[in-house]
Amino acid sequence: MKSKSPVNRVLLALTGVVLLGCGLLVLAGGFDLYRRWRVTPPDGWPLTTSSDVPLQAGDRTRWTDEGWWWPAVIAVLAVVLLLALGWLVAQLRRTHPGHVSVGDDPAVDGVELREQALGDALAADAGRQPGVRKARARLDGSPGHPEAHLDLTLAPGSEPGAVLQELCDGPLARARRATGRTRLAATAELGVTPHKARRVE
């Protein structure tokens, strides 16, 4: 079992902030808002009037006569496109199974369990663990290869390592036995209940 990383969220948030800032900067200059609102931008501030452009003609054509310029541009754009498509495919693959096959061979067993029912049972079981204040669970993936995602809120003073070990040995092990599976992939995100610091006198 692995701990869920917030790197993806941070990168998406930073990308969104940068794109939003650039868009607002372009709109402010394009609509001539600095003059209309009588705001004086700092010296060297880009795109302050509607006649400004992000790149001057000299900057845009500086390297176009060089033999390496267009191959380099095409290569960079191709890499960016491939990375964007890879990220998009990864996001689209995060589907919900709807039903989870009971047993490792659904063609033989033919029995399925509702995704919501298994998620609720897993969350209720994890919420009864020592040191866990609140638990939520959802299932992603395909019916034959589901993946559990758990969000655990720990009580103050709880040890994350002990909680994770108990989660593996308890709720997840019972979920595997209940569904007749030899393995059930899972990720967990741990949080702590906010609490006020105690004053010592």
Tab-separated table of C-alpha atoms in Angstrom:
chain	number	residue	atom	x	y	z
A	1	MET	CA	0.000	0.000	0.000
A	2	LYS	CA	1.243	3.525	-0.796
A	3	SER	CA	0.490	6.996	0.500
A	4	LYS	CA	-1.313	9.274	-1.932
A	5	SER	CA	0.952	12.073	-3.187
A	6	PRO	CA	-0.322	15.681	-3.596
A	7	VAL	CA	2.220	16.417	-6.348
A	8	ASN	CA	-0.391	16.101	-9.100
A	9	ARG	CA	-2.696	18.586	-7.382
A	10	VAL	CA	0.103	21.053	-6.710
A	11	LEU	CA	1.285	20.968	-10.331
A	12	LEU	CA	-2.241	21.449	-11.635
A	13	ALA	CA	-2.835	24.332	-9.236
A	14	LEU	CA	0.423	26.052	-10.200
A	15	THR	CA	-0.299	25.593	-13.902
A	16	GLY	CA	-3.762	27.057	-13.440
A	17	VAL	CA	-2.443	30.056	-11.504
A	18	VAL	CA	0.214	30.793	-14.150
A	19	LEU	CA	-2.270	30.513	-17.025
A	20	LEU	CA	-4.824	32.643	-15.190
A	21	GLY	CA	-2.230	35.318	-14.456
A	22	CYS	CA	-1.037	35.413	-18.061
A	23	GLY	CA	-4.602	35.629	-19.334
A	24	LEU	CA	-5.482	38.487	-16.984
A	25	LEU	CA	-2.302	40.306	-17.988
A	26	VAL	CA	-3.169	40.028	-21.680
A	27	LEU	CA	-6.777	41.108	-21.091
A	28	ALA	CA	-5.725	44.111	-19.010
A	29	GLY	CA	-3.485	45.352	-21.803
A	30	GLY	CA	-5.867	44.469	-24.610
A	31	PHE	CA	-8.779	46.357	-23.066
A	32	ASP	CA	-6.507	49.251	-22.044
A	33	LEU	CA	-7.637	48.908	-18.429
A	34	TYR	CA	-4.584	50.656	-16.987
A	35	ARG	CA	-5.520	53.909	-18.738
A	36	ARG	CA	-9.241	53.564	-18.099
A	37	TRP	CA	-8.772	52.872	-14.415
A	38	ARG	CA	-5.927	55.403	-14.158
A	39	VAL	CA	-3.524	52.788	-12.813
A	40	THR	CA	0.205	53.283	-13.310
A	41	PRO	CA	1.949	49.896	-13.789
A	42	PRO	CA	5.539	49.383	-12.618
A	43	ASP	CA	8.398	50.221	-14.964
A	44	GLY	CA	8.990	47.454	-17.474
A	45	TRP	CA	5.546	45.943	-16.916
A	46	PRO	CA	4.498	44.048	-20.088
A	47	LEU	CA	1.361	44.620	-22.133
A	48	THR	CA	0.254	47.910	-20.620
A	49	THR	CA	-1.593	49.203	-23.715
A	50	SER	CA	-3.706	47.669	-26.455
A	51	SER	CA	-0.930	48.301	-28.995
A	52	ASP	CA	1.654	46.259	-27.072
A	53	VAL	CA	2.536	42.734	-28.209
A	54	PRO	CA	4.086	39.912	-26.154
A	55	LEU	CA	7.040	39.619	-28.563
A	56	GLN	CA	8.461	42.286	-30.831
A	57	ALA	CA	9.097	41.491	-34.496
A	58	GLY	CA	12.852	41.282	-33.903
A	59	ASP	CA	12.398	38.786	-31.080
A	60	ARG	CA	10.018	36.640	-33.131
A	61	THR	CA	12.317	36.380	-36.141
A	62	ARG	CA	15.715	36.392	-34.431
A	63	TRP	CA	16.431	32.681	-34.936
A	64	THR	CA	14.179	31.780	-37.858
A	65	ASP	CA	17.047	31.857	-40.358
A	66	GLU	CA	19.074	29.365	-38.323
A	67	GLY	CA	18.980	25.767	-39.544
A	68	TRP	CA	18.306	24.341	-36.074
A	69	TRP	CA	15.413	26.656	-35.196
A	70	TRP	CA	12.376	24.971	-36.749
A	71	PRO	CA	13.428	21.384	-35.912
A	72	ALA	CA	13.955	22.469	-32.303
A	73	VAL	CA	10.554	24.191	-32.176
A	74	ILE	CA	8.812	21.172	-33.676
A	75	ALA	CA	10.586	18.820	-31.249
A	76	VAL	CA	9.603	20.906	-28.209
A	77	LEU	CA	5.985	21.147	-29.353
A	78	ALA	CA	5.899	17.400	-29.991
A	79	VAL	CA	7.203	16.642	-26.488
A	80	VAL	CA	4.663	19.017	-24.911
A	81	LEU	CA	1.856	17.444	-26.945
A	82	LEU	CA	2.877	13.910	-25.959
A	83	LEU	CA	3.069	14.861	-22.276
A	84	ALA	CA	-0.353	16.500	-22.440
A	85	LEU	CA	-1.886	13.489	-24.181
A	86	GLY	CA	-0.279	11.120	-21.683
A	87	TRP	CA	-1.701	13.086	-18.767
A	88	LEU	CA	-5.137	13.191	-20.419
A	89	VAL	CA	-5.145	9.431	-21.008
A	90	ALA	CA	-4.104	8.835	-17.392
A	91	GLN	CA	-7.001	10.972	-16.174
A	92	LEU	CA	-9.505	9.230	-18.445
A	93	ARG	CA	-8.364	5.801	-17.254
A	94	ARG	CA	-9.427	6.649	-13.692
A	95	THR	CA	-12.896	5.205	-14.109
A	96	HIS	CA	-15.253	3.737	-11.562
A	97	PRO	CA	-15.857	-0.009	-11.789
A	98	GLY	CA	-19.594	0.190	-11.007
A	99	HIS	CA	-19.485	-3.437	-9.870
A	100	VAL	CA	-16.572	-5.419	-8.464
A	101	SER	CA	-16.092	-9.009	-9.521
A	102	VAL	CA	-16.041	-11.463	-6.631
A	103	GLY	CA	-13.071	-13.733	-7.083
A	104	ASP	CA	-10.039	-13.439	-9.347
A	105	ASP	CA	-11.809	-15.121	-12.278
A	106	PRO	CA	-15.090	-13.302	-12.957
A	107	ALA	CA	-15.811	-15.501	-15.980
A	108	VAL	CA	-16.006	-18.504	-13.670
A	109	ASP	CA	-17.510	-16.987	-10.542
A	110	GLY	CA	-20.033	-14.674	-12.266
A	111	VAL	CA	-20.790	-12.862	-8.992
A	112	GLU	CA	-20.448	-9.102	-8.663
A	113	LEU	CA	-20.601	-6.683	-5.743
A	114	ARG	CA	-21.781	-3.096	-6.051
A	115	GLU	CA	-18.939	-0.585	-5.914
A	116	GLN	CA	-20.770	1.670	-3.453
A	117	ALA	CA	-21.533	-1.210	-1.111
A	118	LEU	CA	-17.905	-2.311	-0.947
A	119	GLY	CA	-16.698	1.287	-0.509
A	120	ASP	CA	-19.155	1.918	2.330
A	121	ALA	CA	-18.206	-1.328	4.074
A	122	LEU	CA	-14.501	-0.548	3.728
A	123	ALA	CA	-14.966	2.984	5.077
A	124	ALA	CA	-17.026	1.751	8.033
A	125	ASP	CA	-14.437	-0.920	8.846
A	126	ALA	CA	-11.544	1.545	8.594
A	127	GLY	CA	-13.420	4.084	10.719
A	128	ARG	CA	-13.514	1.619	13.623
A	129	GLN	CA	-9.724	1.383	13.750
A	130	PRO	CA	-7.963	2.755	16.830
A	131	GLY	CA	-6.693	6.256	16.150
A	132	VAL	CA	-9.031	6.911	13.202
A	133	ARG	CA	-11.594	9.660	13.708
A	134	LYS	CA	-13.219	9.512	10.264
A	135	ALA	CA	-12.830	7.387	7.136
A	136	ARG	CA	-14.033	7.653	3.553
A	137	ALA	CA	-13.454	5.191	0.714
A	138	ARG	CA	-14.109	4.990	-3.004
A	139	LEU	CA	-13.224	2.511	-5.727
A	140	ASP	CA	-11.636	3.228	-9.102
A	141	GLY	CA	-10.402	1.028	-11.905
A	142	SER	CA	-12.170	-1.798	-13.705
A	143	PRO	CA	-14.458	-4.503	-12.307
A	144	GLY	CA	-11.672	-7.062	-12.628
A	145	HIS	CA	-8.936	-4.801	-11.228
A	146	PRO	CA	-10.460	-2.382	-8.699
A	147	GLU	CA	-8.354	0.032	-6.660
A	148	ALA	CA	-9.447	1.374	-3.290
A	149	HIS	CA	-8.798	4.992	-2.321
A	150	LEU	CA	-9.146	5.796	1.370
A	151	ASP	CA	-9.188	9.178	3.088
A	152	LEU	CA	-8.499	8.777	6.812
A	153	THR	CA	-8.756	11.532	9.416
A	154	LEU	CA	-6.597	10.613	12.385
A	155	ALA	CA	-7.263	11.503	15.985
A	156	PRO	CA	-4.684	13.765	17.692
A	157	GLY	CA	-1.703	11.751	18.885
A	158	SER	CA	-2.252	8.843	16.492
A	159	GLU	CA	0.769	7.235	14.859
A	160	PRO	CA	0.405	7.114	11.041
A	161	GLY	CA	2.632	4.052	10.710
A	162	ALA	CA	0.560	2.025	13.143
A	163	VAL	CA	-2.677	3.147	11.487
A	164	LEU	CA	-1.445	2.128	8.035
A	165	GLN	CA	-0.276	-1.262	9.295
A	166	GLU	CA	-3.612	-1.870	10.983
A	167	LEU	CA	-5.387	-0.802	7.780
A	168	CYS	CA	-3.425	-3.365	5.754
A	169	ASP	CA	-3.866	-6.159	8.280
A	170	GLY	CA	-7.496	-5.365	9.113
A	171	PRO	CA	-9.988	-3.668	6.740
A	172	LEU	CA	-8.085	-4.312	3.513
A	173	ALA	CA	-7.399	-7.941	4.384
A	174	ARG	CA	-11.062	-8.458	5.257
A	175	ALA	CA	-12.134	-6.755	2.002
A	176	ARG	CA	-9.910	-9.139	0.043
A	177	ARG	CA	-11.332	-12.165	1.821
A	178	ALA	CA	-14.909	-10.917	1.384
A	179	THR	CA	-14.473	-10.462	-2.361
A	180	GLY	CA	-12.417	-13.608	-2.832
A	181	ARG	CA	-9.452	-11.695	-4.257
A	182	THR	CA	-5.779	-12.456	-3.686
A	183	ARG	CA	-4.900	-8.728	-3.845
A	184	LEU	CA	-6.679	-5.386	-3.723
A	185	ALA	CA	-4.636	-2.346	-4.716
A	186	ALA	CA	-5.128	0.598	-2.384
A	187	THR	CA	-3.917	4.125	-1.705
A	188	ALA	CA	-4.484	6.099	1.481
A	189	GLU	CA	-4.423	9.794	2.296
A	190	LEU	CA	-3.965	10.646	5.968
A	191	GLY	CA	-5.056	13.834	7.694
A	192	VAL	CA	-5.178	14.985	11.308
A	193	THR	CA	-8.195	16.356	13.141
A	194	PRO	CA	-7.677	20.095	13.799
A	195	HIS	CA	-7.417	20.795	17.487
A	196	LYS	CA	-6.463	23.674	19.727
A	197	ALA	CA	-3.161	23.580	21.548
A	198	ARG	CA	-3.481	23.083	25.271
A	199	ARG	CA	-2.128	25.757	27.547
A	200	VAL	CA	0.223	24.538	30.250
A	201	GLU	CA	0.458	26.614	33.420
